[in-house]
Amino acid sequence: MDGKKPGSYVERVIAVTNVQALVRRTHEEHVLAVLRERAGLSRAEIATRVGLSRTTLSEITGDLLSRGAIVVVDTDASTRSGSGRRAELLALDPRSGQYLGVDLAHTRVRLLVADAAHEVIASGVRSYDASLPWSERIAQAIELAESVALEQDLHFGALQGVAVGVAGTDATAREAAHHAFAEHFGVQVLVDNNTRYAALAEAMTRSSTDGAPSELVYLRLSEGVGGGLVVAGRLVSGGLGAAGELGHVQVTDGDDARACRCGRAGCLETVASTRALREAADERGLEAALATAADAVASVLTTAALILSPERIVVGGTVVAEHPGLLDAVRRDVTAAFAGVGAVPPVVTAAVLGDDDGARGAIAALVQRSPLLAGYPALSESDDTSEPRSLRA
């Protein structure tokens, strides 16, 4: 016996193949990055900028052209001296959908399509009933994506990835979304909670305006209630993928605790979601319902802030958009709590993005997974990070 473990040769072959694929993808993204900065470059100019041989560059650009990621926009005839062969000038294809971000909420699906320059080039939204099975919601999302591409003259031939944000905590729904999108599009698929993606979108948006806070706690109050945590510009899902589920922190008990869709009772969602507020307003009046919700939200966020000490707390969703005074209770309680421990409190602000925040965050998550940005992570079949946490051992 030579002491080798069974299957070790196969494992080495898989590892080498993964590395080769990752190197190739990284080279492609370097080429796309160069063309994002400047359009209309020849292959020789691109090769010089990315440090690749002309042979390798020719193979990569040939593949990108065939997939529709880039197009020939001109030749260098106007600037070329002599009678040599004219060089084609390449640019990103403005009709090429490179990233697809999907937000599967309780009552609607919203999606965005971004190009290789990370610019949103198409969008779509479709409503459905909250009682619709997840399988049908997912099917509608895929149908919407194809419809948007057809109506807005786009193509997914060079699609690099899909990220799907699924509302709630249903692991089966996330698994179904991953399988359906991967089977339909044949690309890397990321699946996470849609509110966590919204948190990432808020952090990325602020990075381009007032400098991204390195730690951000996000809470969205809409048909559902959820949260997210961003640290150093990166979304934190936790070891088991459930970080930020603030909507399911218990805030009431006993006879006052209402049943939550998660199977428990007394969750924050049962007092601060739009549905909960409507029901409470019918019973006790809107002012009393808002006061109860504000106190519960403030309590949950104050506890989270004391544990995590974020630089900023961001609250979004339709509830805050319609009742911005709710933030006053959060600021009051957070300020008092931090004063008690002699620390500077985090800034409490309303979200700056609208209903497309989940889809925007999904695209941001895809971009962050780029080898060009993330380096060269080790890949193998047993560590495929394109799967949702619920699919991993």
CSV table of C-alpha atoms in Angstrom, one decimal:
chain,number,residue,atom,x,y,z
A,1,MET,CA,0.0,0.0,0.0
A,2,ASP,CA,1.3,3.4,-0.8
A,3,GLY,CA,-0.7,5.1,1.9
A,4,LYS,CA,-2.8,7.2,-0.4
A,5,LYS,CA,-6.4,7.7,0.5
A,6,PRO,CA,-9.0,6.4,-1.9
A,7,GLY,CA,-10.1,9.0,-4.3
A,8,SER,CA,-7.1,11.3,-3.7
A,9,TYR,CA,-6.2,11.4,-7.4
A,10,VAL,CA,-9.7,12.5,-8.3
A,11,GLU,CA,-9.7,15.1,-5.6
A,12,ARG,CA,-6.4,16.5,-6.9
A,13,VAL,CA,-7.8,16.6,-10.4
A,14,ILE,CA,-10.9,18.5,-9.1
A,15,ALA,CA,-8.7,20.9,-7.2
A,16,VAL,CA,-6.5,21.6,-10.3
A,17,THR,CA,-9.6,22.1,-12.4
A,18,ASN,CA,-11.1,24.5,-9.9
A,19,VAL,CA,-7.9,26.6,-9.8
A,20,GLN,CA,-7.7,26.7,-13.6
A,21,ALA,CA,-11.3,27.8,-13.8
A,22,LEU,CA,-10.8,30.4,-11.2
A,23,VAL,CA,-7.7,31.8,-12.9
A,24,ARG,CA,-9.5,32.0,-16.2
A,25,ARG,CA,-12.5,33.8,-14.6
A,26,THR,CA,-10.1,36.2,-12.9
A,27,HIS,CA,-8.4,37.0,-16.2
A,28,GLU,CA,-11.8,37.6,-17.7
A,29,GLU,CA,-12.8,40.0,-15.0
A,30,HIS,CA,-9.5,41.9,-15.3
A,31,VAL,CA,-10.3,42.4,-19.0
A,32,LEU,CA,-13.8,43.5,-18.2
A,33,ALA,CA,-12.4,45.9,-15.5
A,34,VAL,CA,-10.1,47.5,-18.0
A,35,LEU,CA,-13.0,48.0,-20.5
A,36,ARG,CA,-15.1,49.4,-17.7
A,37,GLU,CA,-12.5,52.2,-17.2
A,38,ARG,CA,-12.0,52.8,-20.9
A,39,ALA,CA,-13.9,51.6,-24.0
A,40,GLY,CA,-12.5,51.2,-27.5
A,41,LEU,CA,-9.2,49.4,-26.8
A,42,SER,CA,-7.4,47.0,-29.1
A,43,ARG,CA,-6.4,43.5,-27.9
A,44,ALA,CA,-2.8,44.6,-27.7
A,45,GLU,CA,-3.7,47.6,-25.5
A,46,ILE,CA,-5.8,45.3,-23.2
A,47,ALA,CA,-3.0,42.7,-23.0
A,48,THR,CA,-0.5,45.4,-21.9
A,49,ARG,CA,-2.9,46.8,-19.3
A,50,VAL,CA,-3.7,43.4,-17.7
A,51,GLY,CA,-0.3,41.8,-18.2
A,52,LEU,CA,-1.4,38.8,-20.2
A,53,SER,CA,0.2,37.3,-23.3
A,54,ARG,CA,-1.4,38.1,-26.6
A,55,THR,CA,-2.3,34.5,-27.1
A,56,THR,CA,-4.1,34.2,-23.7
A,57,LEU,CA,-5.8,37.6,-24.3
A,58,SER,CA,-7.0,36.5,-27.7
A,59,GLU,CA,-8.6,33.4,-26.2
A,60,ILE,CA,-10.3,35.3,-23.5
A,61,THR,CA,-11.6,38.1,-25.7
A,62,GLY,CA,-12.8,35.5,-28.2
A,63,ASP,CA,-14.8,33.8,-25.5
A,64,LEU,CA,-16.2,37.1,-24.2
A,65,LEU,CA,-17.2,38.1,-27.8
A,66,SER,CA,-19.0,34.8,-28.4
A,67,ARG,CA,-20.9,35.1,-25.1
A,68,GLY,CA,-21.8,38.7,-25.8
A,69,ALA,CA,-20.0,40.3,-22.9
A,70,ILE,CA,-18.0,42.6,-25.2
A,71,VAL,CA,-18.5,43.8,-28.8
A,72,VAL,CA,-16.3,45.3,-31.6
A,73,VAL,CA,-17.1,49.0,-31.8
A,74,ASP,CA,-14.5,50.2,-34.4
A,75,THR,CA,-11.0,49.7,-35.8
A,76,ASP,CA,-7.9,51.7,-35.3
A,77,ALA,CA,-7.9,52.7,-39.0
A,78,SER,CA,-8.1,56.4,-38.2
A,79,THR,CA,-5.1,56.4,-35.9
A,80,ARG,CA,-3.0,53.7,-37.5
A,81,SER,CA,0.0,54.5,-39.7
A,82,GLY,CA,1.1,52.2,-42.5
A,83,SER,CA,-0.8,49.5,-44.3
A,84,GLY,CA,-0.9,46.7,-41.7
A,85,ARG,CA,-3.9,44.8,-40.6
A,86,ARG,CA,-6.4,47.0,-38.8
A,87,ALA,CA,-6.9,46.2,-35.1
A,88,GLU,CA,-10.4,45.8,-33.8
A,89,LEU,CA,-11.4,48.0,-30.9
A,90,LEU,CA,-13.4,46.4,-28.1
A,91,ALA,CA,-15.9,47.6,-25.6
A,92,LEU,CA,-18.5,46.2,-23.1
A,93,ASP,CA,-21.8,45.2,-24.7
A,94,PRO,CA,-24.4,47.6,-23.2
A,95,ARG,CA,-27.1,45.0,-23.8
A,96,SER,CA,-25.3,42.2,-21.9
A,97,GLY,CA,-26.8,41.4,-18.5
A,98,GLN,CA,-23.9,40.3,-16.3
A,99,TYR,CA,-25.5,40.2,-12.9
A,100,LEU,CA,-29.1,39.4,-11.9
A,101,GLY,CA,-30.3,40.5,-8.5
A,102,VAL,CA,-33.7,39.2,-7.3
A,103,ASP,CA,-35.7,40.1,-4.2
A,104,LEU,CA,-38.4,37.6,-3.4
A,105,ALA,CA,-40.6,39.3,-0.8
A,106,HIS,CA,-43.8,38.1,0.7
A,107,THR,CA,-46.1,39.8,-1.8
A,108,ARG,CA,-43.9,40.7,-4.8
A,109,VAL,CA,-40.7,39.9,-6.7
A,110,ARG,CA,-38.4,42.7,-7.8
A,111,LEU,CA,-35.3,42.3,-9.9
A,112,LEU,CA,-32.5,44.3,-11.3
A,113,VAL,CA,-30.1,43.5,-14.1
A,114,ALA,CA,-26.6,45.1,-14.1
A,115,ASP,CA,-24.0,45.1,-16.8
A,116,ALA,CA,-20.2,44.5,-16.6
A,117,ALA,CA,-19.8,48.1,-15.5
A,118,HIS,CA,-22.0,47.3,-12.5
A,119,GLU,CA,-24.6,49.7,-13.8
A,120,VAL,CA,-28.3,48.8,-13.5
A,121,ILE,CA,-29.6,48.5,-17.1
A,122,ALA,CA,-33.0,46.9,-16.5
A,123,SER,CA,-35.6,46.3,-13.8
A,124,GLY,CA,-38.9,44.6,-13.2
A,125,VAL,CA,-41.5,43.9,-10.5
A,126,ARG,CA,-44.4,41.6,-10.2
A,127,SER,CA,-47.0,41.3,-7.4
A,128,TYR,CA,-48.5,38.1,-6.1
A,129,ASP,CA,-50.6,36.9,-3.2
A,130,ALA,CA,-48.8,36.2,0.1
A,131,SER,CA,-50.5,32.7,0.1
A,132,LEU,CA,-48.8,31.7,-3.2
A,133,PRO,CA,-46.5,28.7,-2.7
A,134,TRP,CA,-42.8,29.5,-2.9
A,135,SER,CA,-42.4,27.3,-6.0
A,136,GLU,CA,-44.8,29.4,-7.9
A,137,ARG,CA,-43.2,32.7,-6.7
A,138,ILE,CA,-39.8,31.4,-7.9
A,139,ALA,CA,-41.3,30.4,-11.2
A,140,GLN,CA,-42.8,33.9,-11.6
A,141,ALA,CA,-39.4,35.5,-10.8
A,142,ILE,CA,-37.7,33.5,-13.5
A,143,GLU,CA,-40.5,34.3,-15.9
A,144,LEU,CA,-40.2,38.0,-15.0
A,145,ALA,CA,-36.4,37.9,-15.7
A,146,GLU,CA,-36.9,36.5,-19.2
A,147,SER,CA,-39.7,38.9,-19.9
A,148,VAL,CA,-37.6,41.9,-18.8
A,149,ALA,CA,-34.8,40.7,-21.1
A,150,LEU,CA,-37.1,40.4,-24.0
A,151,GLU,CA,-39.0,43.7,-23.5
A,152,GLN,CA,-35.8,45.7,-22.9
A,153,ASP,CA,-33.7,44.1,-25.6
A,154,LEU,CA,-31.1,42.4,-23.3
A,155,HIS,CA,-29.5,39.0,-23.3
A,156,PHE,CA,-28.1,36.7,-20.6
A,157,GLY,CA,-25.5,35.1,-22.7
A,158,ALA,CA,-22.6,36.4,-20.6
A,159,LEU,CA,-24.4,36.2,-17.2
A,160,GLN,CA,-21.9,35.8,-14.5
A,161,GLY,CA,-24.2,35.1,-11.5
A,162,VAL,CA,-27.6,35.4,-9.9
A,163,ALA,CA,-28.2,36.4,-6.3
A,164,VAL,CA,-31.7,35.8,-4.8
A,165,GLY,CA,-32.9,37.3,-1.6
A,166,VAL,CA,-35.7,35.3,-0.1
A,167,ALA,CA,-38.0,36.8,2.6
A,168,GLY,CA,-38.4,34.9,5.9
A,169,THR,CA,-36.6,32.0,7.4
A,170,ASP,CA,-37.9,29.1,5.3
A,171,ALA,CA,-34.8,27.0,4.4
A,172,THR,CA,-36.9,24.9,1.9
A,173,ALA,CA,-37.7,28.1,0.0
A,174,ARG,CA,-34.1,29.1,-0.2
A,175,GLU,CA,-33.1,25.6,-1.4
A,176,ALA,CA,-35.9,25.7,-4.1
A,177,ALA,CA,-34.7,29.1,-5.3
A,178,HIS,CA,-31.1,28.0,-5.6
A,179,HIS,CA,-32.0,24.9,-7.5
A,180,ALA,CA,-34.5,26.7,-9.9
A,181,PHE,CA,-32.2,29.6,-10.8
A,182,ALA,CA,-29.1,27.4,-11.2
A,183,GLU,CA,-30.9,25.0,-13.4
A,184,HIS,CA,-32.5,27.7,-15.6
A,185,PHE,CA,-29.5,30.0,-16.0
A,186,GLY,CA,-26.6,27.6,-15.5
A,187,VAL,CA,-24.4,30.0,-13.5
A,188,GLN,CA,-23.3,30.6,-9.9
A,189,VAL,CA,-26.3,31.3,-7.7
A,190,LEU,CA,-26.2,33.0,-4.3
A,191,VAL,CA,-29.1,32.8,-1.9
A,192,ASP,CA,-29.6,34.7,1.3
A,193,ASN,CA,-32.3,36.7,3.1
A,194,ASN,CA,-33.6,39.6,1.1
A,195,THR,CA,-33.3,42.0,4.1
A,196,ARG,CA,-29.7,41.1,4.6
A,197,TYR,CA,-29.1,42.0,1.0
A,198,ALA,CA,-30.9,45.3,1.6
A,199,ALA,CA,-28.5,46.0,4.5
A,200,LEU,CA,-25.5,45.5,2.2
A,201,ALA,CA,-27.1,47.8,-0.4
A,202,GLU,CA,-27.5,50.6,2.2
A,203,ALA,CA,-23.8,50.2,3.3
A,204,MET,CA,-22.6,50.3,-0.3
A,205,THR,CA,-24.7,53.3,-1.1
A,206,ARG,CA,-23.3,55.2,1.8
A,207,SER,CA,-19.8,54.4,0.8
A,208,SER,CA,-20.3,56.5,-2.3
A,209,THR,CA,-21.8,59.4,-0.5
A,210,ASP,CA,-20.5,59.9,3.0
A,211,GLY,CA,-18.0,57.1,3.5
A,212,ALA,CA,-19.2,53.6,4.4
A,213,PRO,CA,-19.5,52.9,8.1
A,214,SER,CA,-17.5,49.8,8.8
A,215,GLU,CA,-20.3,48.5,11.1
A,216,LEU,CA,-23.9,48.9,10.3
A,217,VAL,CA,-27.0,47.3,11.8
A,218,TYR,CA,-30.0,47.4,9.5
A,219,LEU,CA,-33.7,46.8,10.3
A,220,ARG,CA,-36.5,46.8,7.7
A,221,LEU,CA,-40.1,47.1,8.7
A,222,SER,CA,-42.5,46.1,5.9
A,223,GLU,CA,-44.9,43.2,5.3
A,224,GLY,CA,-42.2,41.3,7.2
A,225,VAL,CA,-39.5,42.4,9.6
A,226,GLY,CA,-35.9,41.5,9.2
A,227,GLY,CA,-32.4,42.8,9.7
A,228,GLY,CA,-28.8,42.6,8.6
A,229,LEU,CA,-25.3,43.3,9.8
A,230,VAL,CA,-22.6,44.7,7.7
A,231,VAL,CA,-19.0,44.7,9.0
A,232,ALA,CA,-16.1,46.4,7.1
A,233,GLY,CA,-18.4,46.6,4.0
A,234,ARG,CA,-19.1,42.9,4.1
A,235,LEU,CA,-22.4,41.2,4.8
A,236,VAL,CA,-22.3,39.0,7.9
A,237,SER,CA,-24.6,36.0,7.7
A,238,GLY,CA,-23.1,34.2,10.7
A,239,GLY,CA,-21.9,30.6,11.0
A,240,LEU,CA,-25.3,29.2,10.4
A,241,GLY,CA,-26.6,31.9,8.0
A,242,ALA,CA,-29.2,33.5,10.3
A,243,ALA,CA,-27.4,36.6,11.6
A,244,GLY,CA,-29.6,39.7,11.7
A,245,GLU,CA,-33.0,38.0,12.1
A,246,LEU,CA,-34.1,40.8,14.4
A,247,GLY,CA,-37.7,40.4,13.3
A,248,HIS,CA,-37.9,37.2,15.3
A,249,VAL,CA,-36.6,38.5,18.6
A,250,GLN,CA,-39.4,38.0,21.2
A,251,VAL,CA,-40.8,41.3,22.5
A,252,THR,CA,-44.1,40.2,24.1
A,253,ASP,CA,-45.2,37.1,26.0
A,254,GLY,CA,-48.2,35.7,27.7
A,255,ASP,CA,-51.7,36.7,26.4
A,256,ASP,CA,-50.2,39.6,24.5
A,257,ALA,CA,-48.0,37.4,22.3
A,258,ARG,CA,-49.4,36.9,18.9
A,259,ALA,CA,-48.5,34.0,16.7
A,260,CYS,CA,-45.7,34.7,14.2
A,261,ARG,CA,-45.3,33.1,10.7
A,262,CYS,CA,-42.0,31.6,12.0
A,263,GLY,CA,-44.0,29.3,14.3
A,264,ARG,CA,-43.2,31.1,17.6
A,265,ALA,CA,-45.2,33.9,19.3
A,266,GLY,CA,-44.5,37.5,20.4
A,267,CYS,CA,-41.8,38.2,17.7
A,268,LEU,CA,-41.0,41.8,16.8
A,269,GLU,CA,-42.7,41.1,13.4
A,270,THR,CA,-46.0,40.5,15.2
A,271,VAL,CA,-46.1,44.1,16.5
A,272,ALA,CA,-44.1,46.2,14.0
A,273,SER,CA,-44.9,44.8,10.5
A,274,THR,CA,-47.4,46.6,8.3
A,275,ARG,CA,-50.0,43.9,8.8
A,276,ALA,CA,-49.5,43.9,12.6
A,277,LEU,CA,-49.9,47.7,12.7
A,278,ARG,CA,-53.1,47.5,10.6
A,279,GLU,CA,-54.6,44.9,12.9
A,280,ALA,CA,-53.5,46.8,16.1
A,281,ALA,CA,-54.8,50.1,14.7
A,282,ASP,CA,-58.2,48.6,14.1
A,283,GLU,CA,-58.3,47.3,17.7
A,284,ARG,CA,-56.6,50.1,19.7
A,285,GLY,CA,-56.2,53.0,17.3
A,286,LEU,CA,-53.2,54.0,15.2
A,287,GLU,CA,-51.4,56.1,17.8
A,288,ALA,CA,-51.4,53.3,20.4
A,289,ALA,CA,-50.3,50.8,17.8
A,290,LEU,CA,-47.4,52.9,16.7
A,291,ALA,CA,-46.3,53.6,20.3
A,292,THR,CA,-46.2,49.9,21.0
A,293,ALA,CA,-44.3,49.2,17.8
A,294,ALA,CA,-41.8,52.0,18.4
A,295,ASP,CA,-41.0,50.8,21.9
A,296,ALA,CA,-40.5,47.3,20.7
A,297,VAL,CA,-38.3,48.3,17.8
A,298,ALA,CA,-36.2,50.6,20.1
A,299,SER,CA,-35.8,47.8,22.6
A,300,VAL,CA,-34.5,45.3,20.0
A,301,LEU,CA,-32.2,47.8,18.3
A,302,THR,CA,-30.8,49.1,21.6
A,303,THR,CA,-29.9,45.5,22.7
A,304,ALA,CA,-28.3,44.8,19.3
A,305,ALA,CA,-26.3,48.1,19.5
A,306,LEU,CA,-25.0,47.4,23.0
A,307,ILE,CA,-23.9,43.9,21.9
A,308,LEU,CA,-22.4,45.0,18.5
A,309,SER,CA,-21.5,48.7,19.0
A,310,PRO,CA,-22.1,49.6,15.3
A,311,GLU,CA,-21.2,53.0,13.9
A,312,ARG,CA,-24.7,53.3,12.4
A,313,ILE,CA,-28.2,52.0,12.8
A,314,VAL,CA,-30.3,52.2,9.7
A,315,VAL,CA,-34.1,51.6,9.7
A,316,GLY,CA,-36.0,51.2,6.4
A,317,GLY,CA,-39.2,49.8,5.0
A,318,THR,CA,-42.7,51.1,4.4
A,319,VAL,CA,-43.5,51.5,8.1
A,320,VAL,CA,-40.7,54.0,8.6
A,321,ALA,CA,-41.4,55.7,5.3
A,322,GLU,CA,-45.0,56.3,6.4
A,323,HIS,CA,-44.3,57.0,10.1
A,324,PRO,CA,-40.8,58.5,10.4
A,325,GLY,CA,-41.4,59.6,14.0
A,326,LEU,CA,-40.8,56.0,15.0
A,327,LEU,CA,-37.1,56.7,14.7
A,328,ASP,CA,-37.3,59.2,17.6
A,329,ALA,CA,-38.0,56.3,20.0
A,330,VAL,CA,-35.0,54.4,18.7
A,331,ARG,CA,-32.7,57.4,19.1
A,332,ARG,CA,-34.0,58.1,22.6
A,333,ASP,CA,-33.4,54.6,23.9
A,334,VAL,CA,-30.1,54.0,22.1
A,335,THR,CA,-28.7,57.4,23.3
A,336,ALA,CA,-29.8,56.7,26.9
A,337,ALA,CA,-28.3,53.2,26.9
A,338,PHE,CA,-24.9,54.3,25.6
A,339,ALA,CA,-24.8,57.2,28.0
A,340,GLY,CA,-25.3,54.7,30.8
A,341,VAL,CA,-22.1,52.8,29.8
A,342,GLY,CA,-20.2,56.0,29.0
A,343,ALA,CA,-19.9,55.3,25.3
A,344,VAL,CA,-20.7,57.2,22.1
A,345,PRO,CA,-24.0,56.0,20.6
A,346,PRO,CA,-24.3,54.9,17.0
A,347,VAL,CA,-26.0,57.3,14.5
A,348,VAL,CA,-29.6,56.3,13.9
A,349,THR,CA,-30.9,57.2,10.4
A,350,ALA,CA,-33.6,56.2,8.0
A,351,ALA,CA,-32.7,54.1,5.0
A,352,VAL,CA,-31.9,56.1,1.8
A,353,LEU,CA,-32.9,53.4,-0.7
A,354,GLY,CA,-36.3,52.5,-1.9
A,355,ASP,CA,-38.0,49.2,-2.6
A,356,ASP,CA,-35.2,48.0,-4.9
A,357,ASP,CA,-32.7,47.8,-2.0
A,358,GLY,CA,-32.9,44.0,-1.7
A,359,ALA,CA,-32.2,43.5,-5.4
A,360,ARG,CA,-29.4,46.1,-5.3
A,361,GLY,CA,-27.8,44.3,-2.4
A,362,ALA,CA,-28.0,41.0,-4.2
A,363,ILE,CA,-26.0,42.5,-7.1
A,364,ALA,CA,-23.5,43.9,-4.6
A,365,ALA,CA,-23.1,40.5,-3.1
A,366,LEU,CA,-22.3,39.0,-6.5
A,367,VAL,CA,-19.8,41.7,-7.3
A,368,GLN,CA,-18.1,41.1,-3.9
A,369,ARG,CA,-17.7,37.4,-4.8
A,370,SER,CA,-15.7,38.4,-7.9
A,371,PRO,CA,-12.2,36.8,-7.9
A,372,LEU,CA,-10.9,40.2,-9.0
A,373,LEU,CA,-12.1,41.6,-5.7
A,374,ALA,CA,-11.8,38.6,-3.4
A,375,GLY,CA,-8.4,37.3,-4.4
A,376,TYR,CA,-8.0,33.6,-5.0
A,377,PRO,CA,-10.1,31.6,-2.5
A,378,ALA,CA,-9.7,27.9,-2.4
A,379,LEU,CA,-12.5,26.1,-4.2
A,380,SER,CA,-13.6,22.5,-4.2
A,381,GLU,CA,-16.8,20.6,-4.6
A,382,SER,CA,-17.1,20.3,-0.9
A,383,ASP,CA,-16.8,24.1,-0.4
A,384,ASP,CA,-19.0,25.6,-3.1
A,385,THR,CA,-20.0,28.9,-1.7
A,386,SER,CA,-22.5,29.4,-4.4
A,387,GLU,CA,-24.9,27.3,-2.4
A,388,PRO,CA,-27.1,28.7,0.3
A,389,ARG,CA,-26.1,28.0,3.9
A,390,SER,CA,-29.0,25.6,4.3
A,391,LEU,CA,-27.6,23.4,1.6
A,392,ARG,CA,-24.2,23.1,3.2
A,393,ALA,CA,-23.1,20.6,5.8
